[in-house]
GROMACS .gro file of C-alpha atoms in nm:
model
  444
    1MET     CA    1  10.785 -18.227   0.082
    2ILE     CA    2  10.826 -17.797   0.067
    3ILE     CA    3  11.151 -17.822  -0.111
    4ARG     CA    4  10.981 -18.097  -0.296
    5LEU     CA    5  10.742 -17.906  -0.432
    6ASN     CA    6  10.926 -17.585  -0.463
    7ALA     CA    7  11.080 -17.797  -0.716
    8GLN     CA    8  10.821 -17.932  -0.886
    9CYS     CA    9  10.677 -17.582  -0.933
   10LYS     CA   10  11.055 -17.462  -1.044
   11GLU     CA   11  11.033 -17.699  -1.349
   12ASN     CA   12  10.697 -17.641  -1.424
   13ILE     CA   13  10.803 -17.239  -1.442
   14LYS     CA   14  11.067 -17.382  -1.683
   15ARG     CA   15  10.868 -17.627  -1.901
   16MET     CA   16  10.598 -17.310  -1.880
   17ALA     CA   17  10.853 -17.114  -2.043
   18PHE     CA   18  11.008 -17.336  -2.295
   19LEU     CA   19  10.679 -17.414  -2.399
   20LEU     CA   20  10.551 -17.051  -2.527
   21ILE     CA   21  10.918 -16.974  -2.637
   22ILE     CA   22  10.841 -17.271  -2.918
   23ARG     CA   23  10.503 -17.129  -2.988
   24THR     CA   24  10.625 -16.817  -3.027
   25ILE     CA   25  10.865 -16.869  -3.270
   26TYR     CA   26  10.681 -17.186  -3.454
   27LEU     CA   27  10.432 -16.843  -3.518
   28VAL     CA   28  10.715 -16.677  -3.620
   29LEU     CA   29  10.834 -16.865  -3.848
   30GLY     CA   30  10.587 -16.965  -3.990
   31LEU     CA   31  10.443 -16.600  -4.072
   32GLN     CA   32  10.785 -16.553  -4.241
   33VAL     CA   33  10.865 -16.775  -4.400
   34LEU     CA   34  10.545 -16.979  -4.508
   35SER     CA   35  10.335 -16.675  -4.611
   36ILE     CA   36  10.618 -16.620  -4.863
   37GLU     CA   37  10.672 -16.929  -4.972
   38VAL     CA   38  10.472 -17.066  -5.338
   39TYR     CA   39  10.314 -17.368  -5.323
   40SER     CA   40  10.238 -17.513  -5.649
   41PHE     CA   41   9.996 -17.770  -5.548
   42SER     CA   42   9.766 -17.568  -5.371
   43LYS     CA   43   9.468 -17.360  -5.494
   44THR     CA   44   9.580 -17.096  -5.308
   45SER     CA   45   9.944 -17.132  -5.448
   46GLY     CA   46  10.037 -17.142  -5.074
   47PHE     CA   47   9.965 -17.264  -4.693
   48ASP     CA   48   9.630 -17.010  -4.633
   49ILE     CA   49   9.900 -16.802  -4.435
   50ASN     CA   50   9.631 -16.546  -4.267
   51LEU     CA   51   9.674 -16.497  -3.922
   52ASN     CA   52   9.338 -16.394  -3.759
   53SER     CA   53   9.452 -16.150  -3.407
   54ASN     CA   54   9.138 -16.235  -3.198
   55LYS     CA   55   9.168 -16.565  -3.258
   56GLU     CA   56   9.560 -16.613  -3.190
   57ILE     CA   57   9.448 -16.412  -2.904
   58LEU     CA   58   9.191 -16.711  -2.792
   59SER     CA   59   9.436 -16.934  -2.924
   60VAL     CA   60   9.757 -16.811  -2.615
   61VAL     CA   61   9.463 -16.862  -2.384
   62LEU     CA   62   9.355 -17.199  -2.509
   63PHE     CA   63   9.755 -17.233  -2.517
   64VAL     CA   64   9.839 -17.171  -2.113
   65PHE     CA   65   9.555 -17.404  -2.030
   66MET     CA   66   9.646 -17.687  -2.233
   67SER     CA   67  10.042 -17.659  -2.085
   68TYR     CA   68   9.855 -17.622  -1.746
   69ILE     CA   69   9.684 -17.992  -1.781
   70PHE     CA   70   9.967 -18.140  -1.962
   71MET     CA   71  10.235 -18.037  -1.698
   72CYS     CA   72   9.993 -18.193  -1.387
   73ILE     CA   73   9.983 -18.553  -1.531
   74LYS     CA   74  10.136 -18.815  -1.447
   75GLN     CA   75  10.527 -18.832  -1.529
   76ASN     CA   76  10.731 -19.114  -1.580
   77ASP     CA   77  11.028 -19.322  -1.740
   78HIS     CA   78  10.847 -19.516  -2.037
   79PHE     CA   79  10.666 -19.508  -2.426
   80ASN     CA   80  10.304 -19.352  -2.305
   81TYR     CA   81  10.446 -19.028  -2.117
   82TYR     CA   82  10.737 -18.996  -2.412
   83LEU     CA   83  10.394 -19.043  -2.633
   84ASN     CA   84  10.234 -18.788  -2.434
   85VAL     CA   85  10.544 -18.528  -2.419
   86LEU     CA   86  10.578 -18.550  -2.822
   87LEU     CA   87  10.203 -18.535  -2.922
   88TYR     CA   88  10.162 -18.252  -2.726
   89LEU     CA   89  10.498 -18.054  -2.909
   90LEU     CA   90  10.457 -18.186  -3.219
   91TYR     CA   91  10.101 -18.212  -3.255
   92TYR     CA   92   9.925 -17.931  -3.005
   93ILE     CA   93  10.125 -17.699  -3.065
   94PRO     CA   94  10.048 -17.728  -3.434
   95ILE     CA   95   9.717 -17.736  -3.405
   96ASN     CA   96   9.604 -17.441  -3.200
   97VAL     CA   97   9.856 -17.227  -3.423
   98ALA     CA   98   9.692 -17.352  -3.748
   99PHE     CA   99   9.346 -17.211  -3.592
  100SER     CA  100   9.462 -16.856  -3.591
  101ILE     CA  101   9.748 -16.898  -3.841
  102ASN     CA  102   9.531 -17.053  -4.152
  103ASP     CA  103   9.123 -16.856  -3.951
  104ARG     CA  104   8.987 -17.137  -3.954
  105ASP     CA  105   8.661 -17.133  -3.703
  106TYR     CA  106   8.579 -17.171  -3.414
  107ILE     CA  107   8.436 -17.501  -3.457
  108PHE     CA  108   8.715 -17.697  -3.538
  109CYS     CA  109   8.935 -17.502  -3.214
  110ILE     CA  110   8.627 -17.666  -3.071
  111LEU     CA  111   8.693 -17.988  -3.193
  112THR     CA  112   9.079 -18.012  -3.207
  113ASN     CA  113   9.120 -17.879  -2.813
  114ILE     CA  114   8.813 -18.155  -2.675
  115PHE     CA  115   9.026 -18.421  -2.955
  116TYR     CA  116   9.344 -18.343  -2.806
  117VAL     CA  117   9.192 -18.347  -2.436
  118LEU     CA  118   9.057 -18.660  -2.414
  119LEU     CA  119   9.401 -18.814  -2.605
  120MET     CA  120   9.624 -18.697  -2.388
  121LEU     CA  121   9.403 -18.819  -2.095
  122SER     CA  122   9.370 -19.140  -2.285
  123ILE     CA  123   9.805 -19.170  -2.243
  124ASN     CA  124   9.799 -19.066  -1.906
  125HIS     CA  125   9.526 -19.347  -1.787
  126ASN     CA  126   9.806 -19.561  -2.027
  127THR     CA  127  10.080 -19.426  -1.792
  128ARG     CA  128   9.908 -19.524  -1.453
  129ARG     CA  129   9.852 -19.787  -1.507
  130LEU     CA  130  10.145 -19.964  -1.655
  131ASN     CA  131  10.338 -19.783  -1.359
  132ASN     CA  132  10.312 -20.025  -1.131
  133SER     CA  133  10.298 -20.305  -1.397
  134ASN     CA  134  10.650 -20.501  -1.392
  135CYS     CA  135  10.685 -20.584  -1.840
  136GLU     CA  136  10.988 -20.431  -1.798
  137ASN     CA  137  11.136 -20.737  -1.673
  138THR     CA  138  10.965 -20.923  -1.931
  139SER     CA  139  11.229 -21.147  -2.116
  140VAL     CA  140  11.305 -21.096  -2.444
  141ASN     CA  141  11.416 -21.386  -2.701
  142TYR     CA  142  11.710 -21.081  -2.883
  143THR     CA  143  11.818 -21.348  -3.124
  144LEU     CA  144  11.448 -21.469  -3.307
  145VAL     CA  145  11.400 -21.039  -3.316
  146ARG     CA  146  11.720 -20.961  -3.408
  147VAL     CA  147  11.657 -21.316  -3.749
  148GLY     CA  148  11.344 -21.126  -3.805
  149CYS     CA  149  11.409 -20.763  -3.859
  150MET     CA  150  11.705 -20.912  -3.999
  151LEU     CA  151  11.511 -21.129  -4.256
  152ILE     CA  152  11.332 -20.793  -4.308
  153CYS     CA  153  11.631 -20.570  -4.372
  154LEU     CA  154  11.756 -20.820  -4.607
  155MET     CA  155  11.419 -20.843  -4.848
  156LEU     CA  156  11.385 -20.516  -4.888
  157ILE     CA  157  11.771 -20.420  -4.953
  158ALA     CA  158  11.723 -20.703  -5.287
  159TYR     CA  159  11.390 -20.538  -5.387
  160LYS     CA  160  11.516 -20.207  -5.437
  161MET     CA  161  11.808 -20.292  -5.610
  162ALA     CA  162  11.568 -20.537  -5.869
  163ALA     CA  163  11.284 -20.255  -5.882
  164THR     CA  164  11.583 -19.923  -5.871
  165GLY     CA  165  11.874 -20.025  -5.927
  166PHE     CA  166  12.195 -19.886  -5.648
  167SER     CA  167  12.099 -19.543  -5.749
  168VAL     CA  168  12.015 -19.321  -5.474
  169ASP     CA  169  11.901 -18.934  -5.463
  170PHE     CA  170  11.964 -18.772  -5.226
  171LYS     CA  171  11.857 -18.414  -5.337
  172PHE     CA  172  11.588 -18.261  -5.115
  173GLU     CA  173  11.355 -18.077  -5.366
  174THR     CA  174  10.987 -18.151  -5.335
  175ASP     CA  175  10.926 -18.159  -5.691
  176LEU     CA  176  11.190 -18.367  -5.803
  177MET     CA  177  11.103 -18.610  -5.481
  178TYR     CA  178  10.781 -18.600  -5.596
  179GLU     CA  179  10.827 -18.695  -5.926
  180ASN     CA  180  11.089 -19.008  -5.843
  181ARG     CA  181  10.772 -19.082  -5.595
  182ALA     CA  182  10.516 -19.027  -5.892
  183ASN     CA  183  10.761 -19.287  -6.071
  184TYR     CA  184  10.783 -19.557  -5.843
  185ILE     CA  185  10.398 -19.590  -5.814
  186HIS     CA  186  10.331 -19.574  -6.184
  187ASN     CA  187  10.608 -19.877  -6.269
  188LEU     CA  188  10.419 -20.123  -5.951
  189SER     CA  189  10.270 -20.418  -6.051
  190ASP     CA  190   9.946 -20.518  -6.002
  191ASN     CA  191  10.059 -20.865  -5.965
  192LEU     CA  192   9.822 -21.008  -5.582
  193LEU     CA  193  10.215 -21.154  -5.454
  194ALA     CA  194  10.378 -20.851  -5.494
  195TYR     CA  195  10.194 -20.614  -5.412
  196LEU     CA  196  10.132 -20.838  -5.090
  197PHE     CA  197  10.524 -20.747  -5.052
  198ARG     CA  198  10.527 -20.406  -5.075
  199LEU     CA  199  10.221 -20.432  -4.793
  200VAL     CA  200  10.412 -20.601  -4.530
  201VAL     CA  201  10.778 -20.574  -4.607
  202VAL     CA  202  10.819 -20.246  -4.819
  203ASN     CA  203  10.547 -20.114  -4.532
  204GLY     CA  204  10.692 -20.277  -4.253
  205SER     CA  205  11.112 -20.189  -4.307
  206SER     CA  206  10.961 -19.825  -4.254
  207PHE     CA  207  10.913 -19.952  -3.862
  208ILE     CA  208  11.120 -20.242  -3.825
  209ALA     CA  209  11.457 -20.097  -4.003
  210PRO     CA  210  11.465 -19.814  -3.739
  211LEU     CA  211  11.401 -19.969  -3.425
  212TYR     CA  212  11.662 -20.287  -3.579
  213LEU     CA  213  11.929 -20.005  -3.547
  214CYS     CA  214  11.850 -19.871  -3.223
  215ILE     CA  215  11.873 -20.284  -3.048
  216SER     CA  216  12.192 -20.261  -3.296
  217LEU     CA  217  12.379 -19.986  -3.151
  218LYS     CA  218  12.256 -20.057  -2.766
  219ARG     CA  219  12.359 -20.435  -2.864
  220LYS     CA  220  12.688 -20.329  -2.996
  221LYS     CA  221  12.598 -20.574  -3.312
  222TYR     CA  222  12.785 -20.370  -3.558
  223PHE     CA  223  12.633 -20.639  -3.880
  224ASP     CA  224  12.309 -20.564  -3.820
  225ILE     CA  225  12.395 -20.146  -3.775
  226VAL     CA  226  12.518 -20.175  -4.143
  227LEU     CA  227  12.285 -20.357  -4.262
  228SER     CA  228  11.974 -20.168  -4.068
  229LEU     CA  229  12.143 -19.878  -4.193
  230LEU     CA  230  12.104 -19.947  -4.599
  231CYS     CA  231  11.799 -20.096  -4.505
  232ILE     CA  232  11.692 -19.746  -4.419
  233ILE     CA  233  11.837 -19.608  -4.716
  234ALA     CA  234  11.685 -19.885  -4.922
  235ARG     CA  235  11.380 -19.735  -4.817
  236TYR     CA  236  11.422 -19.440  -4.841
  237SER     CA  237  11.506 -19.462  -5.227
  238LEU     CA  238  11.203 -19.620  -5.318
  239THR     CA  239  10.925 -19.397  -5.204
  240TYR     CA  240  11.181 -19.069  -5.076
  241GLU     CA  241  10.971 -18.960  -4.829
  242LYS     CA  242  11.189 -18.722  -4.621
  243ALA     CA  243  11.100 -18.856  -4.240
  244ILE     CA  244  11.295 -19.219  -4.344
  245ILE     CA  245  11.616 -19.064  -4.392
  246LEU     CA  246  11.544 -18.839  -4.066
  247TRP     CA  247  11.556 -19.103  -3.842
  248LEU     CA  248  11.932 -19.191  -3.938
  249PRO     CA  249  12.041 -18.792  -3.726
  250ILE     CA  250  11.743 -18.910  -3.456
  251ILE     CA  251  11.858 -19.262  -3.357
  252GLY     CA  252  12.210 -19.146  -3.412
  253GLY     CA  253  12.161 -18.816  -3.101
  254SER     CA  254  11.923 -19.092  -2.902
  255TYR     CA  255  12.141 -19.338  -2.870
  256ILE     CA  256  12.432 -19.095  -2.788
  257VAL     CA  257  12.222 -18.867  -2.536
  258PHE     CA  258  12.003 -19.110  -2.346
  259GLU     CA  259  12.266 -19.460  -2.373
  260LYS     CA  260  12.608 -19.289  -2.335
  261MET     CA  261  12.538 -18.945  -2.205
  262LYS     CA  262  12.250 -19.059  -1.971
  263TRP     CA  263  12.080 -18.713  -2.024
  264ASN     CA  264  11.707 -18.748  -1.912
  265ILE     CA  265  11.470 -18.843  -2.212
  266SER     CA  266  11.215 -18.507  -2.127
  267LYS     CA  267  11.409 -18.280  -1.989
  268THR     CA  268  11.647 -18.293  -2.285
  269VAL     CA  269  11.314 -18.338  -2.577
  270PHE     CA  270  11.222 -17.946  -2.419
  271ARG     CA  271  11.577 -17.843  -2.402
  272GLY     CA  272  11.638 -17.902  -2.744
  273LEU     CA  273  11.330 -17.797  -2.950
  274THR     CA  274  11.337 -17.498  -2.755
  275ILE     CA  275  11.747 -17.426  -2.841
  276GLY     CA  276  11.632 -17.605  -3.213
  277MET     CA  277  11.362 -17.297  -3.278
  278ILE     CA  278  11.618 -17.020  -3.171
  279ALA     CA  279  11.841 -17.148  -3.419
  280LEU     CA  280  11.635 -17.192  -3.668
  281GLU     CA  281  11.469 -16.833  -3.589
  282ALA     CA  282  11.806 -16.679  -3.584
  283ILE     CA  283  11.960 -16.868  -3.927
  284TYR     CA  284  11.618 -16.705  -4.138
  285TYR     CA  285  11.658 -16.343  -3.942
  286PHE     CA  286  12.072 -16.315  -3.983
  287TYR     CA  287  12.076 -16.504  -4.338
  288HIS     CA  288  11.725 -16.567  -4.473
  289ASN     CA  289  11.782 -16.922  -4.463
  290SER     CA  290  11.486 -17.174  -4.454
  291ALA     CA  291  11.594 -17.476  -4.536
  292ILE     CA  292  11.638 -17.651  -4.257
  293TYR     CA  293  11.299 -17.556  -4.099
  294TYR     CA  294  11.060 -17.647  -4.428
  295LEU     CA  295  11.256 -17.978  -4.433
  296ILE     CA  296  11.195 -18.091  -4.075
  297ILE     CA  297  10.980 -17.811  -3.882
  298ARG     CA  298  10.720 -17.758  -4.213
  299ARG     CA  299  10.706 -18.097  -4.283
  300THR     CA  300  10.683 -18.250  -3.944
  301MET     CA  301  10.437 -17.992  -3.740
  302PHE     CA  302  10.314 -17.744  -4.031
  303LEU     CA  303  10.182 -17.940  -4.234
  304PRO     CA  304  10.032 -18.260  -4.036
  305ALA     CA  305   9.783 -17.998  -3.879
  306TRP     CA  306   9.745 -17.761  -4.200
  307MET     CA  307   9.578 -18.093  -4.365
  308SER     CA  308   9.404 -18.148  -4.052
  309GLY     CA  309   9.206 -17.808  -4.145
  310ILE     CA  310   9.153 -17.939  -4.546
  311TYR     CA  311   9.026 -18.269  -4.416
  312TYR     CA  312   8.808 -18.068  -4.170
  313ASP     CA  313   8.705 -17.854  -4.411
  314PHE     CA  314   8.576 -18.087  -4.723
  315PHE     CA  315   8.425 -18.351  -4.426
  316SER     CA  316   8.236 -18.107  -4.267
  317LYS     CA  317   8.071 -17.951  -4.560
  318GLY     CA  318   8.002 -18.329  -4.644
  319SER     CA  319   7.944 -18.689  -4.546
  320LYS     CA  320   8.168 -18.853  -4.323
  321ILE     CA  321   8.319 -19.194  -4.435
  322TRP     CA  322   8.177 -19.422  -4.168
  323PHE     CA  323   8.503 -19.671  -4.199
  324SER     CA  324   8.401 -19.725  -4.518
  325GLN     CA  325   8.702 -19.618  -4.688
  326SER     CA  326   9.124 -19.650  -4.423
  327ALA     CA  327   8.971 -19.870  -4.243
  328PHE     CA  328   9.189 -20.142  -4.243
  329LEU     CA  329   8.960 -20.466  -4.289
  330LEU     CA  330   8.624 -20.242  -4.207
  331GLU     CA  331   8.658 -20.082  -4.592
  332THR     CA  332   8.628 -20.439  -4.757
  333ILE     CA  333   8.259 -20.513  -4.590
  334ILE     CA  334   8.148 -20.140  -4.558
  335PRO     CA  335   7.935 -19.989  -4.806
  336ASP     CA  336   8.178 -19.666  -4.975
  337THR     CA  337   8.090 -19.333  -4.843
  338TYR     CA  338   8.231 -19.190  -5.209
  339SER     CA  339   8.350 -19.304  -5.523
  340SER     CA  340   8.676 -19.218  -5.492
  341SER     CA  341   8.939 -19.239  -5.165
  342PRO     CA  342   8.956 -18.903  -4.909
  343LEU     CA  343   9.308 -18.877  -5.100
  344GLN     CA  344   9.136 -18.854  -5.400
  345LEU     CA  345   8.850 -18.608  -5.305
  346ILE     CA  346   9.112 -18.379  -5.113
  347ASN     CA  347   9.356 -18.357  -5.400
  348ASN     CA  348   9.158 -18.361  -5.665
  349TYR     CA  349   8.933 -18.038  -5.454
  350TYR     CA  350   9.267 -17.870  -5.267
  351PHE     CA  351   9.534 -17.953  -5.524
  352SER     CA  352   9.393 -18.010  -5.865
  353GLY     CA  353   9.546 -18.384  -5.868
  354LYS     CA  354   9.869 -18.269  -5.814
  355MET     CA  355   9.924 -18.435  -5.500
  356SER     CA  356   9.966 -18.778  -5.466
  357SER     CA  357   9.918 -18.790  -5.086
  358PRO     CA  358   9.769 -18.526  -4.933
  359ASN     CA  359   9.795 -18.746  -4.606
  360THR     CA  360   9.700 -18.685  -4.260
  361GLY     CA  361   9.626 -18.852  -3.912
  362LEU     CA  362   9.486 -18.819  -3.520
  363PHE     CA  363   9.183 -18.512  -3.622
  364GLY     CA  364   9.216 -18.548  -3.978
  365GLU     CA  365   9.149 -18.920  -3.967
  366ALA     CA  366   8.896 -18.884  -3.663
  367TYR     CA  367   8.692 -18.634  -3.806
  368MET     CA  368   8.689 -18.822  -4.167
  369GLN     CA  369   8.546 -19.082  -4.036
  370ALA     CA  370   8.259 -19.003  -3.787
  371GLY     CA  371   8.264 -18.586  -3.727
  372VAL     CA  372   8.134 -18.500  -3.355
  373LEU     CA  373   8.132 -18.844  -3.294
  374GLY     CA  374   8.497 -18.942  -3.401
  375VAL     CA  375   8.619 -18.676  -3.172
  376PHE     CA  376   8.566 -18.881  -2.880
  377LEU     CA  377   8.593 -19.197  -3.054
  378PHE     CA  378   8.920 -19.215  -3.134
  379PRO     CA  379   9.128 -19.137  -2.794
  380ILE     CA  380   9.009 -19.492  -2.718
  381ILE     CA  381   9.120 -19.640  -3.040
  382PHE     CA  382   9.424 -19.469  -2.945
  383LEU     CA  383   9.419 -19.571  -2.592
  384ILE     CA  384   9.394 -19.949  -2.693
  385ILE     CA  385   9.673 -19.937  -2.945
  386PHE     CA  386   9.927 -19.742  -2.702
  387ARG     CA  387   9.904 -19.947  -2.378
  388PHE     CA  388  10.004 -20.249  -2.664
  389LEU     CA  389  10.271 -20.053  -2.751
  390GLU     CA  390  10.458 -20.038  -2.473
  391LYS     CA  391  10.359 -20.407  -2.346
  392THR     CA  392  10.548 -20.444  -2.664
  393TYR     CA  393  10.855 -20.257  -2.634
  394ARG     CA  394  10.894 -20.150  -2.236
  395PRO     CA  395  11.109 -20.483  -2.177
  396PHE     CA  396  11.348 -20.367  -2.466
  397GLY     CA  397  11.461 -20.029  -2.251
  398ARG     CA  398  11.332 -19.701  -2.213
  399ASP     CA  399  11.557 -19.573  -2.545
  400VAL     CA  400  11.404 -19.769  -2.737
  401GLU     CA  401  11.051 -19.687  -2.610
  402PHE     CA  402  11.192 -19.364  -2.690
  403ILE     CA  403  11.255 -19.406  -3.056
  404VAL     CA  404  10.870 -19.636  -3.060
  405ALA     CA  405  10.720 -19.349  -2.964
  406ILE     CA  406  10.919 -19.088  -3.205
  407LEU     CA  407  10.841 -19.325  -3.541
  408LEU     CA  408  10.423 -19.350  -3.383
  409THR     CA  409  10.435 -18.990  -3.368
  410ILE     CA  410  10.532 -18.888  -3.711
  411THR     CA  411  10.326 -19.221  -3.850
  412ILE     CA  412   9.985 -19.084  -3.633
  413THR     CA  413  10.024 -18.723  -3.710
  414ASN     CA  414  10.074 -18.794  -4.081
  415GLN     CA  415   9.882 -19.069  -4.204
  416PRO     CA  416   9.539 -19.227  -4.007
  417ILE     CA  417   9.608 -19.489  -3.791
  418LEU     CA  418   9.385 -19.726  -3.941
  419SER     CA  419   9.490 -19.754  -4.286
  420ARG     CA  420   9.655 -20.048  -4.464
  421GLY     CA  421   9.954 -19.812  -4.460
  422ALA     CA  422  10.017 -19.723  -4.104
  423VAL     CA  423   9.812 -20.035  -4.020
  424PHE     CA  424  10.149 -20.245  -4.201
  425SER     CA  425  10.360 -19.949  -4.091
  426VAL     CA  426  10.350 -19.956  -3.762
  427LEU     CA  427  10.061 -20.229  -3.587
  428ILE     CA  428  10.157 -20.557  -3.810
  429PRO     CA  429  10.551 -20.533  -3.740
  430SER     CA  430  10.460 -20.483  -3.338
  431VAL     CA  431  10.317 -20.804  -3.308
  432PHE     CA  432  10.583 -20.940  -3.506
  433VAL     CA  433  10.854 -20.813  -3.225
  434TYR     CA  434  10.625 -20.873  -2.955
  435VAL     CA  435  10.618 -21.278  -3.095
  436LEU     CA  436  10.962 -21.358  -3.173
  437SER     CA  437  11.042 -21.132  -2.843
  438ARG     CA  438  10.854 -21.360  -2.625
  439TRP     CA  439  10.915 -21.635  -2.783
  440ARG     CA  440  11.084 -21.893  -2.568
  441ALA     CA  441  11.237 -21.582  -2.396
  442SER     CA  442  11.583 -21.493  -2.246
  443TYR     CA  443  11.859 -21.306  -2.236
  444TYR     CA  444  12.140 -21.320  -2.479
   0.00000   0.00000   0.00000
């Protein structure tokens, strides 16, 4: 017993060291890169970099305290624990740093920490609740899942060729990507059937295609691997969202590390992000090159936290929207609080109308919808959603659970979970997979 406790203490010390390294380098890179980068869409022509030393001290104290709570939560090798790990690294670290680096007010600090604690404990409750369940032994009808994913991918590829032809632009310049995305949106048809098709197939494929690729790699279905790859590329070339093309190295790396090499998933994530942040700092320090940082860390970590601060700043001064907008179904029956959508309000007020989709999720969504009440309400909403997702994907295996956890983490940090985009990108596809996988299930 003593040996086991000592081993756990050593592991916790390692994790605390990794977390402090990640947070420190994340802060340093933000100060080095973003303080000199010009972000033309913002009224400040930048990213509001204004480090407050006193707030940074408080942030570090809170970070150490939260890290201790995080390391005490129930651990296992399933979806909700992976989600807790990923949200801590990709969401809490940036939102903790945002308080000091963007000089947000103390109420922002209090509310973001309360929200995260409740979210973390909600996810941990799912981990404990599902730990003794045998849902991983549920039979899966892989044949139906394969056919369903195949149809979605084929429809998306056909739609892409009809909409924009065979061309794909892999240049990652921000202005060019926004221009391509704006051109796609401008040419969209207003026809109801076309809109429903985009809602179901275009949004759904951004989740189905990576999932299909992961399952196909695991089951060595080579035709399906090629088809899912083509679908991911086609989906990227429609809206030029950087996160979509990043699924290729993420899924490929996950397959090699976790399926072939059988490494521990959570330990690998901690160590991998630590090494990655050190490498990015070394690249910037010696070569003054921030391209990889700008493409990955700024996009997946800094921007969602920065946008959460912007949403808090805007809606702390005005009325909350109370599920009248950006809330699937509810928005059709609740009268609008504002004449414009939250995206338009934020775009016009902070970005002079030049940023088409200044989205955010988690705390930003909770505060936008219901203010302080939302901070306590949304962790319950997430608890229900996350429990369903683990029950859906646990029978597919831990590598699939991990990929779904990454997909979900990046989705909910970047857009409201209750919005039509997220509902049709994550929840409806998951219901689709759940129904197909359980229909007269058998191992095939």
